[in-house]
Amino acid sequence: LIGSVNLINLAILHRVKRFVFTSSIAVYGRNQLPMTEEMEPRPEDPYGISKYAVELDLRAAHDMFGLDFLVFRPHNVYGERQNLGDRYRNVIGIFLNQLMQGEPLTVFGDGTQTRAFSHIADVAPLIARSIEIEEARNQVFNVGADRPYSILELVDVIGRVLDVEPRIGHQPARNEVQHAWAAHDKARRILGEGPGIDLEEGVRRMAEWAKRAGVRKTPKLAHIEIEKGLPPIWTRD
């Protein structure tokens, strides 16, 4: 949050033409499906709150100083060159890294929580070309995949693509939004279509890259101020 605010201040000082910010659908909170740009954000965790705070700061900077902006709210982005060693976020990368090590796939709760997993090729090109589209100025866009999958359905897709029978290691449920997916009509109308990579194709591409990249190891979380509420598996070696 502090870093983003400092960047906004510098953008104003140096008369940047347009500030592009990657926010998140975490700003919507829960029980708003499908999530659309017209909805009132109701973030429920520090991550979503900080993202929305930067969005508000950008709007204030526009009103006060004339700084044009673009805000994108992607969700569950995955793809080649992702950090496979991050065991705390980006579930597809976590699952692939666990499979390559012969470990069970970590599923929190019963695995019925749903997300729309978005391949990077359906997100990054839209963001890149948006700065050339006049109608996109000072707008907010959801970007990503349309179809939600449960975590258990994701496990099945990975099993089919890699021709394996994944083992599941169930962990206690986390305090998280149960269902999160968004509509993208506005992005299609103004920014155009992405390639529309479905989950199986996206997982196949990422798995082929992951095999070349190899297993990644990371240390456990360190220097955490508040451990209360963290999943027990995150605080174990």
PDB file of C-alpha atoms in Angstrom:
ATOM      1  CA  LEU A   1       0.000   0.000   0.000  1.00  0.00           C
ATOM      2  CA  ILE A   2       2.710   2.488   1.007  1.00  0.00           C
ATOM      3  CA  GLY A   3       4.760   1.666  -2.091  1.00  0.00           C
ATOM      4  CA  SER A   4       1.775   2.185  -4.382  1.00  0.00           C
ATOM      5  CA  VAL A   5       0.887   5.516  -2.795  1.00  0.00           C
ATOM      6  CA  ASN A   6       4.486   6.687  -3.188  1.00  0.00           C
ATOM      7  CA  LEU A   7       4.396   5.701  -6.863  1.00  0.00           C
ATOM      8  CA  ILE A   8       1.177   7.647  -7.363  1.00  0.00           C
ATOM      9  CA  ASN A   9       2.778  10.718  -5.791  1.00  0.00           C
ATOM     10  CA  LEU A  10       5.805  10.399  -8.074  1.00  0.00           C
ATOM     11  CA  ALA A  11       3.528   9.927 -11.086  1.00  0.00           C
ATOM     12  CA  ILE A  12       1.835  13.219 -10.277  1.00  0.00           C
ATOM     13  CA  LEU A  13       5.160  15.017  -9.797  1.00  0.00           C
ATOM     14  CA  HIS A  14       6.556  13.716 -13.079  1.00  0.00           C
ATOM     15  CA  ARG A  15       3.330  14.280 -15.014  1.00  0.00           C
ATOM     16  CA  VAL A  16       2.792  10.658 -15.983  1.00  0.00           C
ATOM     17  CA  LYS A  17       0.133  10.381 -18.663  1.00  0.00           C
ATOM     18  CA  ARG A  18      -1.605   7.287 -17.299  1.00  0.00           C
ATOM     19  CA  PHE A  19      -1.141   5.139 -14.196  1.00  0.00           C
ATOM     20  CA  VAL A  20      -1.959   1.420 -14.609  1.00  0.00           C
ATOM     21  CA  PHE A  21      -2.718  -0.422 -11.374  1.00  0.00           C
ATOM     22  CA  THR A  22      -3.249  -4.147 -10.906  1.00  0.00           C
ATOM     23  CA  SER A  23      -5.850  -4.521  -8.184  1.00  0.00           C
ATOM     24  CA  SER A  24      -7.819  -7.717  -7.429  1.00  0.00           C
ATOM     25  CA  ILE A  25     -11.347  -9.066  -7.249  1.00  0.00           C
ATOM     26  CA  ALA A  26     -10.604  -9.370  -3.522  1.00  0.00           C
ATOM     27  CA  VAL A  27     -12.012  -5.830  -3.296  1.00  0.00           C
ATOM     28  CA  TYR A  28     -15.543  -7.242  -3.794  1.00  0.00           C
ATOM     29  CA  GLY A  29     -15.565  -9.402  -0.689  1.00  0.00           C
ATOM     30  CA  ARG A  30     -18.079 -12.248  -0.628  1.00  0.00           C
ATOM     31  CA  ASN A  31     -21.633 -12.991  -1.776  1.00  0.00           C
ATOM     32  CA  GLN A  32     -21.470 -10.833  -4.908  1.00  0.00           C
ATOM     33  CA  LEU A  33     -21.626 -13.191  -7.886  1.00  0.00           C
ATOM     34  CA  PRO A  34     -20.774 -12.732 -10.604  1.00  0.00           C
ATOM     35  CA  MET A  35     -18.601  -9.821  -9.537  1.00  0.00           C
ATOM     36  CA  THR A  36     -19.105  -6.786 -11.778  1.00  0.00           C
ATOM     37  CA  GLU A  37     -17.420  -3.404 -11.866  1.00  0.00           C
ATOM     38  CA  GLU A  38     -20.662  -1.646 -10.892  1.00  0.00           C
ATOM     39  CA  MET A  39     -20.824  -3.376  -7.512  1.00  0.00           C
ATOM     40  CA  GLU A  40     -19.828  -1.581  -4.341  1.00  0.00           C
ATOM     41  CA  PRO A  41     -16.515  -3.029  -3.111  1.00  0.00           C
ATOM     42  CA  ARG A  42     -16.717  -4.657   0.309  1.00  0.00           C
ATOM     43  CA  PRO A  43     -13.250  -6.111   0.947  1.00  0.00           C
ATOM     44  CA  GLU A  44     -12.961  -8.385   3.973  1.00  0.00           C
ATOM     45  CA  ASP A  45      -9.239  -8.966   4.404  1.00  0.00           C
ATOM     46  CA  PRO A  46      -6.117  -6.767   4.575  1.00  0.00           C
ATOM     47  CA  TYR A  47      -5.152  -7.682   1.014  1.00  0.00           C
ATOM     48  CA  GLY A  48      -8.468  -6.590  -0.496  1.00  0.00           C
ATOM     49  CA  ILE A  49      -8.603  -3.519   1.728  1.00  0.00           C
ATOM     50  CA  SER A  50      -5.138  -2.374   0.657  1.00  0.00           C
ATOM     51  CA  LYS A  51      -5.964  -2.896  -3.026  1.00  0.00           C
ATOM     52  CA  TYR A  52      -9.140  -0.880  -2.732  1.00  0.00           C
ATOM     53  CA  ALA A  53      -7.329   1.854  -0.818  1.00  0.00           C
ATOM     54  CA  VAL A  54      -4.973   2.328  -3.778  1.00  0.00           C
ATOM     55  CA  GLU A  55      -7.952   2.447  -6.148  1.00  0.00           C
ATOM     56  CA  LEU A  56      -9.472   5.225  -4.025  1.00  0.00           C
ATOM     57  CA  ASP A  57      -6.176   7.087  -3.956  1.00  0.00           C
ATOM     58  CA  LEU A  58      -5.981   6.920  -7.751  1.00  0.00           C
ATOM     59  CA  ARG A  59      -9.469   8.370  -8.085  1.00  0.00           C
ATOM     60  CA  ALA A  60      -8.557  11.163  -5.686  1.00  0.00           C
ATOM     61  CA  ALA A  61      -5.347  11.832  -7.628  1.00  0.00           C
ATOM     62  CA  HIS A  62      -7.380  12.078 -10.817  1.00  0.00           C
ATOM     63  CA  ASP A  63      -9.885  14.491  -9.305  1.00  0.00           C
ATOM     64  CA  MET A  64      -7.278  16.641  -7.562  1.00  0.00           C
ATOM     65  CA  PHE A  65      -4.325  16.535  -9.943  1.00  0.00           C
ATOM     66  CA  GLY A  66      -5.630  15.225 -13.269  1.00  0.00           C
ATOM     67  CA  LEU A  67      -3.737  11.918 -13.162  1.00  0.00           C
ATOM     68  CA  ASP A  68      -5.402   9.488 -15.568  1.00  0.00           C
ATOM     69  CA  PHE A  69      -5.526   5.864 -14.465  1.00  0.00           C
ATOM     70  CA  LEU A  70      -6.526   2.330 -15.393  1.00  0.00           C
ATOM     71  CA  VAL A  71      -7.470  -0.229 -12.749  1.00  0.00           C
ATOM     72  CA  PHE A  72      -7.530  -3.957 -13.446  1.00  0.00           C
ATOM     73  CA  ARG A  73      -9.041  -6.564 -11.151  1.00  0.00           C
ATOM     74  CA  PRO A  74      -7.629  -9.946 -12.231  1.00  0.00           C
ATOM     75  CA  HIS A  75      -8.201 -13.162 -10.344  1.00  0.00           C
ATOM     76  CA  ASN A  76      -6.304 -16.393  -9.746  1.00  0.00           C
ATOM     77  CA  VAL A  77      -3.784 -15.769 -12.495  1.00  0.00           C
ATOM     78  CA  TYR A  78      -1.438 -18.643 -13.329  1.00  0.00           C
ATOM     79  CA  GLY A  79       0.944 -19.607 -16.098  1.00  0.00           C
ATOM     80  CA  GLU A  80       4.473 -20.248 -17.221  1.00  0.00           C
ATOM     81  CA  ARG A  81       7.304 -18.630 -15.227  1.00  0.00           C
ATOM     82  CA  GLN A  82       5.142 -18.387 -12.132  1.00  0.00           C
ATOM     83  CA  ASN A  83       6.969 -18.831  -8.827  1.00  0.00           C
ATOM     84  CA  LEU A  84       6.565 -22.551  -8.217  1.00  0.00           C
ATOM     85  CA  GLY A  85       8.337 -22.243  -4.904  1.00  0.00           C
ATOM     86  CA  ASP A  86       5.626 -20.092  -3.346  1.00  0.00           C
ATOM     87  CA  ARG A  87       3.631 -22.501  -1.208  1.00  0.00           C
ATOM     88  CA  TYR A  88       1.279 -19.867   0.185  1.00  0.00           C
ATOM     89  CA  ARG A  89      -0.528 -18.573  -2.927  1.00  0.00           C
ATOM     90  CA  ASN A  90      -1.337 -19.506  -6.541  1.00  0.00           C
ATOM     91  CA  VAL A  91      -2.808 -22.965  -6.123  1.00  0.00           C
ATOM     92  CA  ILE A  92      -1.978 -24.349  -9.585  1.00  0.00           C
ATOM     93  CA  GLY A  93       1.724 -23.659  -9.088  1.00  0.00           C
ATOM     94  CA  ILE A  94       1.547 -25.192  -5.618  1.00  0.00           C
ATOM     95  CA  PHE A  95      -0.154 -28.329  -6.928  1.00  0.00           C
ATOM     96  CA  LEU A  96       2.337 -28.817  -9.777  1.00  0.00           C
ATOM     97  CA  ASN A  97       5.294 -28.365  -7.444  1.00  0.00           C
ATOM     98  CA  GLN A  98       3.810 -30.850  -4.978  1.00  0.00           C
ATOM     99  CA  LEU A  99       3.141 -33.402  -7.715  1.00  0.00           C
ATOM    100  CA  MET A 100       6.727 -33.208  -8.962  1.00  0.00           C
ATOM    101  CA  GLN A 101       7.869 -34.020  -5.418  1.00  0.00           C
ATOM    102  CA  GLY A 102       5.451 -36.919  -4.988  1.00  0.00           C
ATOM    103  CA  GLU A 103       3.564 -35.052  -2.273  1.00  0.00           C
ATOM    104  CA  PRO A 104      -0.201 -34.935  -1.702  1.00  0.00           C
ATOM    105  CA  LEU A 105      -1.990 -31.844  -2.968  1.00  0.00           C
ATOM    106  CA  THR A 106      -2.907 -29.485  -0.141  1.00  0.00           C
ATOM    107  CA  VAL A 107      -6.663 -28.825  -0.082  1.00  0.00           C
ATOM    108  CA  PHE A 108      -8.102 -26.599   2.622  1.00  0.00           C
ATOM    109  CA  GLY A 109     -11.526 -27.664   3.840  1.00  0.00           C
ATOM    110  CA  ASP A 110     -13.693 -29.827   1.615  1.00  0.00           C
ATOM    111  CA  GLY A 111     -12.401 -28.376  -1.661  1.00  0.00           C
ATOM    112  CA  THR A 112     -15.767 -27.073  -2.835  1.00  0.00           C
ATOM    113  CA  GLN A 113     -14.639 -23.441  -2.855  1.00  0.00           C
ATOM    114  CA  THR A 114     -14.681 -22.078  -6.418  1.00  0.00           C
ATOM    115  CA  ARG A 115     -12.403 -19.806  -8.421  1.00  0.00           C
ATOM    116  CA  ALA A 116     -12.061 -18.888 -12.097  1.00  0.00           C
ATOM    117  CA  PHE A 117      -8.435 -19.722 -12.873  1.00  0.00           C
ATOM    118  CA  SER A 118      -7.064 -17.249 -15.409  1.00  0.00           C
ATOM    119  CA  HIS A 119      -4.122 -18.012 -17.688  1.00  0.00           C
ATOM    120  CA  ILE A 120      -1.655 -15.142 -17.960  1.00  0.00           C
ATOM    121  CA  ALA A 121      -2.181 -14.960 -21.744  1.00  0.00           C
ATOM    122  CA  ASP A 122      -5.799 -13.924 -21.117  1.00  0.00           C
ATOM    123  CA  VAL A 123      -4.750 -11.143 -18.756  1.00  0.00           C
ATOM    124  CA  ALA A 124      -1.405  -9.538 -19.611  1.00  0.00           C
ATOM    125  CA  PRO A 125      -2.116  -8.646 -23.289  1.00  0.00           C
ATOM    126  CA  LEU A 126      -5.343  -6.837 -22.360  1.00  0.00           C
ATOM    127  CA  ILE A 127      -3.517  -4.781 -19.769  1.00  0.00           C
ATOM    128  CA  ALA A 128      -0.684  -4.007 -22.185  1.00  0.00           C
ATOM    129  CA  ARG A 129      -2.898  -2.726 -24.975  1.00  0.00           C
ATOM    130  CA  SER A 130      -5.287  -0.825 -22.720  1.00  0.00           C
ATOM    131  CA  ILE A 131      -3.089   2.289 -22.601  1.00  0.00           C
ATOM    132  CA  GLU A 132      -3.689   2.818 -26.336  1.00  0.00           C
ATOM    133  CA  ILE A 133      -7.500   2.704 -25.981  1.00  0.00           C
ATOM    134  CA  GLU A 134      -8.965   6.103 -25.232  1.00  0.00           C
ATOM    135  CA  GLU A 135     -12.288   4.736 -23.976  1.00  0.00           C
ATOM    136  CA  ALA A 136     -10.432   2.807 -21.274  1.00  0.00           C
ATOM    137  CA  ARG A 137      -9.146   5.941 -19.524  1.00  0.00           C
ATOM    138  CA  ASN A 138     -10.103   6.217 -15.844  1.00  0.00           C
ATOM    139  CA  GLN A 139     -11.982   2.916 -15.925  1.00  0.00           C
ATOM    140  CA  VAL A 140     -11.983  -0.248 -13.813  1.00  0.00           C
ATOM    141  CA  PHE A 141     -11.940  -3.659 -15.503  1.00  0.00           C
ATOM    142  CA  ASN A 142     -12.316  -7.224 -14.345  1.00  0.00           C
ATOM    143  CA  VAL A 143      -9.965  -9.443 -16.369  1.00  0.00           C
ATOM    144  CA  GLY A 144      -9.646 -13.207 -16.360  1.00  0.00           C
ATOM    145  CA  ALA A 145     -11.469 -16.444 -17.035  1.00  0.00           C
ATOM    146  CA  ASP A 146     -15.255 -16.765 -17.013  1.00  0.00           C
ATOM    147  CA  ARG A 147     -15.834 -20.310 -15.813  1.00  0.00           C
ATOM    148  CA  PRO A 148     -15.404 -21.128 -12.123  1.00  0.00           C
ATOM    149  CA  TYR A 149     -14.027 -24.481 -10.968  1.00  0.00           C
ATOM    150  CA  SER A 150     -13.989 -25.969  -7.507  1.00  0.00           C
ATOM    151  CA  ILE A 151     -10.617 -26.899  -6.041  1.00  0.00           C
ATOM    152  CA  LEU A 152     -11.574 -30.577  -6.333  1.00  0.00           C
ATOM    153  CA  GLU A 153     -12.426 -30.046 -10.007  1.00  0.00           C
ATOM    154  CA  LEU A 154      -9.015 -28.443 -10.451  1.00  0.00           C
ATOM    155  CA  VAL A 155      -7.406 -31.543  -8.934  1.00  0.00           C
ATOM    156  CA  ASP A 156      -9.289 -33.689 -11.487  1.00  0.00           C
ATOM    157  CA  VAL A 157      -8.164 -31.461 -14.382  1.00  0.00           C
ATOM    158  CA  ILE A 158      -4.527 -31.655 -13.291  1.00  0.00           C
ATOM    159  CA  GLY A 159      -4.827 -35.429 -12.958  1.00  0.00           C
ATOM    160  CA  ARG A 160      -6.214 -35.789 -16.490  1.00  0.00           C
ATOM    161  CA  VAL A 161      -3.688 -33.457 -18.073  1.00  0.00           C
ATOM    162  CA  LEU A 162      -0.707 -35.119 -16.377  1.00  0.00           C
ATOM    163  CA  ASP A 163      -2.226 -38.635 -16.531  1.00  0.00           C
ATOM    164  CA  VAL A 164      -1.744 -39.182 -12.794  1.00  0.00           C
ATOM    165  CA  GLU A 165      -3.924 -39.984  -9.797  1.00  0.00           C
ATOM    166  CA  PRO A 166      -3.224 -37.129  -7.399  1.00  0.00           C
ATOM    167  CA  ARG A 167      -3.376 -37.764  -3.674  1.00  0.00           C
ATOM    168  CA  ILE A 168      -5.152 -35.119  -1.623  1.00  0.00           C
ATOM    169  CA  GLY A 169      -3.934 -33.916   1.747  1.00  0.00           C
ATOM    170  CA  HIS A 170      -6.924 -32.235   3.380  1.00  0.00           C
ATOM    171  CA  GLN A 171      -6.183 -29.433   5.837  1.00  0.00           C
ATOM    172  CA  PRO A 172      -8.549 -27.496   8.120  1.00  0.00           C
ATOM    173  CA  ALA A 173     -10.641 -24.940   6.266  1.00  0.00           C
ATOM    174  CA  ARG A 174      -9.306 -21.403   6.038  1.00  0.00           C
ATOM    175  CA  ASN A 175     -11.276 -18.240   6.675  1.00  0.00           C
ATOM    176  CA  GLU A 176     -11.659 -17.281   3.013  1.00  0.00           C
ATOM    177  CA  VAL A 177     -14.269 -16.242   0.477  1.00  0.00           C
ATOM    178  CA  GLN A 178     -15.957 -19.478  -0.590  1.00  0.00           C
ATOM    179  CA  HIS A 179     -16.882 -18.496  -4.139  1.00  0.00           C
ATOM    180  CA  ALA A 180     -15.137 -15.835  -6.227  1.00  0.00           C
ATOM    181  CA  TRP A 181     -15.534 -15.257  -9.947  1.00  0.00           C
ATOM    182  CA  ALA A 182     -16.227 -12.249 -12.087  1.00  0.00           C
ATOM    183  CA  ALA A 183     -17.995 -11.057 -15.237  1.00  0.00           C
ATOM    184  CA  HIS A 184     -15.898  -9.543 -18.040  1.00  0.00           C
ATOM    185  CA  ASP A 185     -18.452  -7.961 -20.371  1.00  0.00           C
ATOM    186  CA  LYS A 186     -16.975  -4.500 -19.903  1.00  0.00           C
ATOM    187  CA  ALA A 187     -13.441  -5.625 -20.735  1.00  0.00           C
ATOM    188  CA  ARG A 188     -14.631  -7.435 -23.868  1.00  0.00           C
ATOM    189  CA  ARG A 189     -16.570  -4.406 -25.048  1.00  0.00           C
ATOM    190  CA  ILE A 190     -13.767  -1.897 -24.588  1.00  0.00           C
ATOM    191  CA  LEU A 191     -10.524  -3.900 -24.659  1.00  0.00           C
ATOM    192  CA  GLY A 192     -11.473  -6.806 -26.917  1.00  0.00           C
ATOM    193  CA  GLU A 193     -11.123 -10.547 -26.518  1.00  0.00           C
ATOM    194  CA  GLY A 194      -8.218 -12.542 -25.162  1.00  0.00           C
ATOM    195  CA  PRO A 195      -7.293 -15.936 -26.631  1.00  0.00           C
ATOM    196  CA  GLY A 196      -9.708 -17.684 -24.241  1.00  0.00           C
ATOM    197  CA  ILE A 197      -7.391 -20.415 -22.942  1.00  0.00           C
ATOM    198  CA  ASP A 198      -9.421 -23.030 -21.095  1.00  0.00           C
ATOM    199  CA  LEU A 199      -8.197 -24.579 -17.877  1.00  0.00           C
ATOM    200  CA  GLU A 200      -6.994 -27.866 -19.364  1.00  0.00           C
ATOM    201  CA  GLU A 201      -4.940 -26.136 -22.050  1.00  0.00           C
ATOM    202  CA  GLY A 202      -3.557 -23.643 -19.549  1.00  0.00           C
ATOM    203  CA  VAL A 203      -2.567 -26.366 -17.088  1.00  0.00           C
ATOM    204  CA  ARG A 204      -0.952 -28.339 -19.922  1.00  0.00           C
ATOM    205  CA  ARG A 205       1.164 -25.341 -20.936  1.00  0.00           C
ATOM    206  CA  MET A 206       2.187 -24.612 -17.387  1.00  0.00           C
ATOM    207  CA  ALA A 207       2.940 -28.259 -16.595  1.00  0.00           C
ATOM    208  CA  GLU A 208       5.239 -28.573 -19.619  1.00  0.00           C
ATOM    209  CA  TRP A 209       7.136 -25.513 -18.464  1.00  0.00           C
ATOM    210  CA  ALA A 210       7.199 -26.687 -14.836  1.00  0.00           C
ATOM    211  CA  LYS A 211       8.836 -29.972 -15.851  1.00  0.00           C
ATOM    212  CA  ARG A 212      11.639 -28.009 -17.501  1.00  0.00           C
ATOM    213  CA  ALA A 213      11.933 -25.552 -14.625  1.00  0.00           C
ATOM    214  CA  GLY A 214      12.053 -28.295 -12.008  1.00  0.00           C
ATOM    215  CA  VAL A 215      11.055 -28.465  -8.361  1.00  0.00           C
ATOM    216  CA  ARG A 216      11.318 -25.328  -6.287  1.00  0.00           C
ATOM    217  CA  LYS A 217      11.940 -25.279  -2.544  1.00  0.00           C
ATOM    218  CA  THR A 218      11.184 -22.368  -0.251  1.00  0.00           C
ATOM    219  CA  PRO A 219      11.648 -21.848   3.474  1.00  0.00           C
ATOM    220  CA  LYS A 220       8.682 -21.587   5.748  1.00  0.00           C
ATOM    221  CA  LEU A 221       7.172 -18.224   6.570  1.00  0.00           C
ATOM    222  CA  ALA A 222       9.489 -16.032   8.602  1.00  0.00           C
ATOM    223  CA  HIS A 223       9.179 -12.735  10.482  1.00  0.00           C
ATOM    224  CA  ILE A 224       5.397 -13.020  10.806  1.00  0.00           C
ATOM    225  CA  GLU A 225       4.010 -10.539  13.311  1.00  0.00           C
ATOM    226  CA  ILE A 226       0.641 -12.263  13.794  1.00  0.00           C
ATOM    227  CA  GLU A 227       0.466 -16.041  13.548  1.00  0.00           C
ATOM    228  CA  LYS A 228      -3.037 -16.358  14.960  1.00  0.00           C
ATOM    229  CA  GLY A 229      -5.343 -17.844  12.322  1.00  0.00           C
ATOM    230  CA  LEU A 230      -2.599 -19.010   9.972  1.00  0.00           C
ATOM    231  CA  PRO A 231      -3.137 -22.518   8.590  1.00  0.00           C
ATOM    232  CA  PRO A 232      -1.033 -24.918  10.713  1.00  0.00           C
ATOM    233  CA  ILE A 233       0.647 -26.333   7.598  1.00  0.00           C
ATOM    234  CA  TRP A 234       2.075 -22.872   6.849  1.00  0.00           C
ATOM    235  CA  THR A 235       3.901 -22.677  10.162  1.00  0.00           C
ATOM    236  CA  ARG A 236       5.477 -26.141   9.917  1.00  0.00           C
ATOM    237  CA  ASP A 237       8.712 -26.977   8.122  1.00  0.00           C
TER     238      ASP A 237
END
